[in-house]
XYZ file of C-alpha atoms in Angstrom:
429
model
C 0.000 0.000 0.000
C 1.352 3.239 -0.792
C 2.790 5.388 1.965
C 1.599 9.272 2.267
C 4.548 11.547 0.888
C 4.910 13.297 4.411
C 5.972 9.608 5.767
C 8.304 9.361 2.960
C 10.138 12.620 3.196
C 10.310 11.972 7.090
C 12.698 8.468 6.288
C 14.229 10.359 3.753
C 15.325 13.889 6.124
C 17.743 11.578 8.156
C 19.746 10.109 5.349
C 19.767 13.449 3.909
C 20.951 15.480 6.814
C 23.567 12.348 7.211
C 24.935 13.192 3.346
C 24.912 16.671 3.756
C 27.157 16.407 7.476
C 29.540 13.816 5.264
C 29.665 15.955 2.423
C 30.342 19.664 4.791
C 32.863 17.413 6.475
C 30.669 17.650 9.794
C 31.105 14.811 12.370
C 28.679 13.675 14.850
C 28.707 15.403 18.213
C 29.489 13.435 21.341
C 28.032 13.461 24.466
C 31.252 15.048 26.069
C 31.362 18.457 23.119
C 27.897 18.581 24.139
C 28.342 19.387 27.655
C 31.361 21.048 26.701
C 28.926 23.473 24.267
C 26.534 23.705 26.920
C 29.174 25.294 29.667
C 30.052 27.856 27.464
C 26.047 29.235 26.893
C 24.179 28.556 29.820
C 23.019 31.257 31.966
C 22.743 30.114 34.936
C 25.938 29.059 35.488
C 27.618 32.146 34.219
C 25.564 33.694 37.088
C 27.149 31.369 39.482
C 30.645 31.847 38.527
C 30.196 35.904 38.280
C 28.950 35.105 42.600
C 32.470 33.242 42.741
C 34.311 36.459 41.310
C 32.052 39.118 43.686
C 33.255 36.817 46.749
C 37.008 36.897 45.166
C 36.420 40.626 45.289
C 34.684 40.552 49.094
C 37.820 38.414 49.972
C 40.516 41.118 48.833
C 37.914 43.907 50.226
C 38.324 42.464 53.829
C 42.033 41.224 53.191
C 42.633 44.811 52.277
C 41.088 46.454 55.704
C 44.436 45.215 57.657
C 46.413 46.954 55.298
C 47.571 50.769 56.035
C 45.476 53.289 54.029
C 46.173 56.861 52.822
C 43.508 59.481 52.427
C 43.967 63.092 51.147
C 41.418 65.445 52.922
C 40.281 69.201 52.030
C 37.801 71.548 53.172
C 37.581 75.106 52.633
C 35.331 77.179 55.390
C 33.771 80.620 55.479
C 32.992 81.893 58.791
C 30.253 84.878 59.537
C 33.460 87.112 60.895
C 36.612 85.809 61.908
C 37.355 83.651 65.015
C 38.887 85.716 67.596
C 39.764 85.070 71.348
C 39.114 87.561 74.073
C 41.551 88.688 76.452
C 41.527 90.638 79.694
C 44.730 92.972 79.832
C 45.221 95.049 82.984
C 45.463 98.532 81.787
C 44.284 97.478 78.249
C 40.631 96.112 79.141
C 39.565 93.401 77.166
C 40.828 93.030 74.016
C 39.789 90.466 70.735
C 42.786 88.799 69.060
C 41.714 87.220 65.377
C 43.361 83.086 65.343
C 41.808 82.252 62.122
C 40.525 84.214 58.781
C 36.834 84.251 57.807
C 37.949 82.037 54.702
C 40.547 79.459 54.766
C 40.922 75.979 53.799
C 42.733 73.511 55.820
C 43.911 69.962 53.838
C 45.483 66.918 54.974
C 47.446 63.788 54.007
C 48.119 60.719 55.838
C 48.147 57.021 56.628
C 46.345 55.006 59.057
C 47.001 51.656 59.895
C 44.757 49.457 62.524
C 47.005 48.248 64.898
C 44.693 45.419 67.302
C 40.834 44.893 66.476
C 40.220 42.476 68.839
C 40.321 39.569 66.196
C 37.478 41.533 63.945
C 39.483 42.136 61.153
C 41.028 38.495 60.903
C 37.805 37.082 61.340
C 35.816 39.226 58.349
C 39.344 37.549 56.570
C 37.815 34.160 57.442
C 34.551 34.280 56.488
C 35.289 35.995 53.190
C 37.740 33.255 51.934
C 34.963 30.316 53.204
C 32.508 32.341 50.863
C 34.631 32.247 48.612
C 34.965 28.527 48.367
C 30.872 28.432 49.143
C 30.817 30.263 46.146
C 33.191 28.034 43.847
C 31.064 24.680 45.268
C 27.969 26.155 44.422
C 29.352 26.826 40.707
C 30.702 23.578 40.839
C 27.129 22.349 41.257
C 25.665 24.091 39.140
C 28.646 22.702 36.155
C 27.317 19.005 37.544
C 23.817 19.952 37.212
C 23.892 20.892 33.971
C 26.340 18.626 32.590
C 23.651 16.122 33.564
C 20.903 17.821 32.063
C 22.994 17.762 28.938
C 23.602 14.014 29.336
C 19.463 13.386 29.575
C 18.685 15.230 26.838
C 21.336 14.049 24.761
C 19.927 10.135 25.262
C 16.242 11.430 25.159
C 17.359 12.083 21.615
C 18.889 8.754 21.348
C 15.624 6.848 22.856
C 13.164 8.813 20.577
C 15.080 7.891 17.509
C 15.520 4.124 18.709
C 11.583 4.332 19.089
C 10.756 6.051 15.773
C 12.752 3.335 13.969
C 10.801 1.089 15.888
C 8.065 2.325 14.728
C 8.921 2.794 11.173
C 9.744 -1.067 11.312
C 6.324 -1.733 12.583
C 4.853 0.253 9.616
C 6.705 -1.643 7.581
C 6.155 -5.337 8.967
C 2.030 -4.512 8.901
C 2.226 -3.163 5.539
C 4.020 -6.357 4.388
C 1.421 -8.449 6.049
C -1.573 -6.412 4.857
C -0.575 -6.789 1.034
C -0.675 -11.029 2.071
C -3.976 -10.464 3.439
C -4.905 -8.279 0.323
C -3.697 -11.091 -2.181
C -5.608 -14.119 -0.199
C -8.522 -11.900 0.085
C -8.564 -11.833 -3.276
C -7.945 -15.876 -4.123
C -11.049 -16.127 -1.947
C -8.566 -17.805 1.080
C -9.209 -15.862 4.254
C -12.373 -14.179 5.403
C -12.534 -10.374 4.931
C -12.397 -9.868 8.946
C -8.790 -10.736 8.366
C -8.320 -7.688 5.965
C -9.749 -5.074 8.102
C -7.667 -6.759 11.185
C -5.081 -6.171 8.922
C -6.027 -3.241 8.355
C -6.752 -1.315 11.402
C -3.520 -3.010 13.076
C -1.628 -0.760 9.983
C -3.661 2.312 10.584
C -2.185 1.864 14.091
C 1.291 1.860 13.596
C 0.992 4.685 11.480
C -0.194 6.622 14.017
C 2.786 5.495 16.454
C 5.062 6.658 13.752
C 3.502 9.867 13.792
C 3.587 10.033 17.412
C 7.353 9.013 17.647
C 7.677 11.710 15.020
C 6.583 14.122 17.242
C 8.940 12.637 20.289
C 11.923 13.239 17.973
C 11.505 16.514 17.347
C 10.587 17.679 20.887
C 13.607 15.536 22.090
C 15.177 17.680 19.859
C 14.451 21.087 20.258
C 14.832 20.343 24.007
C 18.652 19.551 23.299
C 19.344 22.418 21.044
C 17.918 24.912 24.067
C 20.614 23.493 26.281
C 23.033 24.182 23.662
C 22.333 27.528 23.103
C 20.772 26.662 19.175
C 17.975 27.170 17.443
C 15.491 24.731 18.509
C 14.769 23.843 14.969
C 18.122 23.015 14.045
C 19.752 20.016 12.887
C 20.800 17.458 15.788
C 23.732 15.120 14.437
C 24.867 13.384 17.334
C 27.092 10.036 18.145
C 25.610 6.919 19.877
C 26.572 6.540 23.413
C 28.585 3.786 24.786
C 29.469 2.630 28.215
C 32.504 1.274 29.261
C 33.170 -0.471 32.759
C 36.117 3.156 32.737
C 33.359 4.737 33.242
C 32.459 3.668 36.824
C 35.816 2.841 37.847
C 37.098 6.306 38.110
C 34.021 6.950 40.422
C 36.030 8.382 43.969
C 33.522 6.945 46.981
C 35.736 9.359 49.205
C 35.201 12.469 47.438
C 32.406 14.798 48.934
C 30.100 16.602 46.641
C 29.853 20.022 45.676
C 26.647 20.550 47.812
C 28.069 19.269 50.845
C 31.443 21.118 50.416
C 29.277 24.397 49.685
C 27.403 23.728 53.446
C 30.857 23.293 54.712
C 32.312 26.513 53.379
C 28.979 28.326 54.699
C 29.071 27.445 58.156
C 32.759 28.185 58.650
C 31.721 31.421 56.910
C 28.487 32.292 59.284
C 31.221 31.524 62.464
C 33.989 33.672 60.930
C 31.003 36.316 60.718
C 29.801 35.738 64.629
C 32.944 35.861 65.485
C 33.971 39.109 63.978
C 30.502 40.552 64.984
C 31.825 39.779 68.672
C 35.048 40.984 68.537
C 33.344 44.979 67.531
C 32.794 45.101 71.128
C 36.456 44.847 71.882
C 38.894 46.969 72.167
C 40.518 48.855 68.436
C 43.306 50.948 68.213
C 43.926 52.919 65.314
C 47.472 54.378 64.370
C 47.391 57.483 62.367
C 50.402 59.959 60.733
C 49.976 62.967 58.422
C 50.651 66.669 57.049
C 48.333 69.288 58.141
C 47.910 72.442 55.862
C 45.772 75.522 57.001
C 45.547 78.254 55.489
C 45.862 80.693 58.570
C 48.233 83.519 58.208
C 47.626 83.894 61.859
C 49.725 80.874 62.895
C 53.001 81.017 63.256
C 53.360 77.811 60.876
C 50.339 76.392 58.693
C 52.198 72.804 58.039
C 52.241 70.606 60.444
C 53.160 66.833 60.836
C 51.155 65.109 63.528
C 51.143 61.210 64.672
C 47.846 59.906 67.027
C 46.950 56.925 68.609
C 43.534 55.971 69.141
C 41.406 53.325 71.194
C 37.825 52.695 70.959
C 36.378 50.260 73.583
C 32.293 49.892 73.944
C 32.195 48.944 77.451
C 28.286 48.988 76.662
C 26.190 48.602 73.968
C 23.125 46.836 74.623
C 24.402 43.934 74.257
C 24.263 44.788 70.055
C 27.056 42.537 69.688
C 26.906 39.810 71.174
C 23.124 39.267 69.904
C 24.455 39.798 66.737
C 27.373 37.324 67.187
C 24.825 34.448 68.381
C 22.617 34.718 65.309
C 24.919 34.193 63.269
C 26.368 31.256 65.318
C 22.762 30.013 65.067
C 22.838 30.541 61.160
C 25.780 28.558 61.506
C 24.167 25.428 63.483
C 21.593 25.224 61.262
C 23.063 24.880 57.848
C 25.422 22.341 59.412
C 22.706 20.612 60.694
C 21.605 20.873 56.519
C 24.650 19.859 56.008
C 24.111 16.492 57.774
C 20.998 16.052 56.259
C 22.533 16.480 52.773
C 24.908 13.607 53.443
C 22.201 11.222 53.915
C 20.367 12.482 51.045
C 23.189 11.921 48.880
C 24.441 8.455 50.156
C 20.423 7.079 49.388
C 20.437 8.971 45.793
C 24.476 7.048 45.316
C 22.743 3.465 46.326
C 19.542 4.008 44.500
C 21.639 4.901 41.455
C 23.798 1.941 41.272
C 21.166 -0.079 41.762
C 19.413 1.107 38.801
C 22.576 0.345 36.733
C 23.093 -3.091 37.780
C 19.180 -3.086 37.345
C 19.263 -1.715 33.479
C 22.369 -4.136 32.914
C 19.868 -7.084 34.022
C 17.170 -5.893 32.033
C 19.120 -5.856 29.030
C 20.495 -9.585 29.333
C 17.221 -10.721 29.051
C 15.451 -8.304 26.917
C 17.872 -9.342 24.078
C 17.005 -12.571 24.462
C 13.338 -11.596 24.588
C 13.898 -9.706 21.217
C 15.468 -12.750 19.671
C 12.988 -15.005 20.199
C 10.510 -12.438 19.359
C 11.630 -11.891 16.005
C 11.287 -15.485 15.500
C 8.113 -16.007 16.587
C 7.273 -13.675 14.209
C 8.869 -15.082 11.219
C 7.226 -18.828 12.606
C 3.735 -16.712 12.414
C 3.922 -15.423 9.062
C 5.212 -18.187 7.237
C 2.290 -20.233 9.245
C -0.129 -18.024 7.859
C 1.341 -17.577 4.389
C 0.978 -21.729 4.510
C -2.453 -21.766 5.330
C -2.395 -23.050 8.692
C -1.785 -19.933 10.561
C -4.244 -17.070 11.962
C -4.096 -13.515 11.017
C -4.529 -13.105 15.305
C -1.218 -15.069 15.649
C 0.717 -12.862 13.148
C -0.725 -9.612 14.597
C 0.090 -10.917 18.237
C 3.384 -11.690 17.162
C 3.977 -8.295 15.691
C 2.534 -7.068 19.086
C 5.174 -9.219 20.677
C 7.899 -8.350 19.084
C 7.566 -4.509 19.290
C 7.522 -4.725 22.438
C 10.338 -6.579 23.305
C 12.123 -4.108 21.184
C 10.826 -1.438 22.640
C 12.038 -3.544 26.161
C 15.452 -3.429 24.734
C 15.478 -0.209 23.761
C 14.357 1.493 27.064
C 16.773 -0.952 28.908
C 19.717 0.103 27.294
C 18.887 4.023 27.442
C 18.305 3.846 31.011
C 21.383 1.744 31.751
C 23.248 4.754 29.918
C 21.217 7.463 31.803
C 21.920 5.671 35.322
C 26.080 5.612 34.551
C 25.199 9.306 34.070
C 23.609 9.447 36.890
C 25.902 7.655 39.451
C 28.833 10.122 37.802
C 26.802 12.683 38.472
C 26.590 11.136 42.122
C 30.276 11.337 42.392
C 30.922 15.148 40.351
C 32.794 13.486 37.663
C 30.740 14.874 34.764
């Protein structure tokens, strides 16, 4: 029976698109450039890793507090009249002596260095450089997350293809099958019940097809939006294989990114407390600069001066400390996350490598499934095309034998999806 054109030019697009990459000198893109690809476009972790450089600049903005500083000041004053002092002189009365003039300016340069903060600045220190590597974990993630995402949609390509050639196979078997029923119909050999058996069993797979279609191209377009592409462009990628390499290099002593990140926040959150509580301690500042006013009333308008000062809230409401214990509370509870985390994570590792060795099962058998399938099939036809078969037992077999394809299929997609997964377990994306 012939097959619609749109059915024809969808068999035909692949081998085309596989002529034109051969002929541009293209190559089929691996799971690996496609994460690669993805790193490079993807939003969300450029966001993370621009929160890894603003904590690289926190860190050298708290490093840089213990450092001297110098500071140019100016200010340049008008006064209603000028400043005077008064003066009682026996025989004189009282007389007015001008010290400054009603405008002058008076400027300054010098360096101050803090000399003891009570831990404060040391501590800010601290918790900067943990944020820092909170920051770089939680990038780290995000690298993982995506790099996973990647791998999913890259086999969800691989799995809708598998099942549109499936499909297409099915369409093909059941059109086979319908011309026999056709030509017996015909000779007056099998009832017309057979026929529109036949017949509806075709319509069916057609409509699979069109559904797997469909599957393709969302798979698809779902891939290219990861990659930063057009949705509707053309995916030439590489089948996906999996080697026992790829679980042995799996590190059961390495601690993920999220846990790491947890780590990094509570010693942050404690550096914080502490520095919080140290604010209530003594600091003493050292200072040294040049003093210029413009006074022609002083006997010399330069003048070097060195001060030492201490600042010591004896009482403050207890601002401090209260402050200091929050964020030692803050602290508790994301380790107590933290803990949590570890759990989660040790369940998600088991779970996953079950569902490998689970997959690897599943495919032992389904290709056994598929080769005894494919011969029942062949039994059933050539039973029927002798006369002594049923049209039931060839459409049952055709039944059968899609499905243990389609067994296979799913089996060996998820067992490449779960060694994705487990790596993912480990951060070796």
């Amino acid at each position: 029976m012939p097959q619609p054109l749109t059915d024809f030019r969808w068999r035909l697009a692949p081998v085309l698109l596989a002529c034109l990459s051969m002929h541009m000198g293209l190559h089929a893109e691996t799971l690996a450039q496609a994460m690669d690809q993805a790193v490079q476009v993807d939003g969300q972790l450029q966001a993370s890793e621009h929160q890894v450089s603003a904590a690289q600049a926190a860190l050298a903005a708290a490093q840089g507090q213990a450092l001297p500083s110098f500071a140019v000041d100016g200010l340049y004053n008008h006064w209603s009249e000028a400043p005077a002092v008064q003066a009682t002189v026996p025989m004189l009365g009282t007389l007015q002596m001008p010290v400054m003039e009603v405008n002058g300016g008076v400027y300054r340069a010098g360096v101050s260095v803090p000399l003891y903060t009570s831990g404060a600045l040391s501590s800010n220190a601290q918790a900067a450089e943990a944020t820092v590597g909170a920051a770089r974990s939680a990038s780290e993630r995000t690298r993982q997350d995506l790099r996973l995402q990647v791998a999913e949609a890259y086999i969800n390509v691989l799995r809708a293809r598998s099942l549109l050639d499936l499909a297409e196979s099915g369409v093909q078997t059941l059109a086979s099958h319908l011309a026999d029923v056709k030509a017996y119909l015909d000779k007056g050999l099998v009832a017309r019940g057979d026929l529109l058996a036949a017949q509806a069993a075709s319509d069916n797979a057609r409509q699979d097809r069109i559904r797997a279609q469909t599957a393709v191209q969302i798979a698809e377009s779902a891939y290219n939006r990861l990659l930063g592409r057009q949705l509707t462009q053309p995916v030439v990628i590489d089948e996906i294989t999996v080697s026992p390499a790829d679980l042995a290099t799996l590190d059961t002593g390495r601690t993920r990114a999220e846990v790491t990140a947890l780590i990094r926040q509570t010693e942050a959150l404690r550096a914080q407390s502490d520095a919080a509580r140290a604010q209530g301690g003594p600091q003493v500042l050292l200072s040294a600069g040049f003093n210029q006013m413009d006074n022609r009333y002083l006997a010399k308008e330069g003048l070097w001066n060195v001060a030492v000062g201490l600042h010591w809230s004896l009482f403050d409401g207890g601002v401090y400390r209260s402050q200091a214990d929050a964020l030692a509370a803050k602290a508790d509870a994301v380790a107590a996350q933290r803990a949590d985390a570890e759990t989660q994570i040790a369940l998600q590792q088991r779970a996953d490598r079950l569902r490998v060795d689970e997959a690897a099962a599943r495919i032992d058998a389904a290709q056994s499934a598929v080769a005894q399938a494919d011969e029942n099939l062949r039994v059933a036809r050539d039973r029927y095309q002798s006369g002594v078969g049923t049209n039931t037992e060839v459409l049952d077999a055709e039944t059968l034998r899609l499905k243990s394809h389609n067994n296979l299929s799913t089996a060996r997609h998820d067992h490449a999806l779960a060694v994705q997964r487990l790596k993912r377990d480990y951060d070796v994306l």
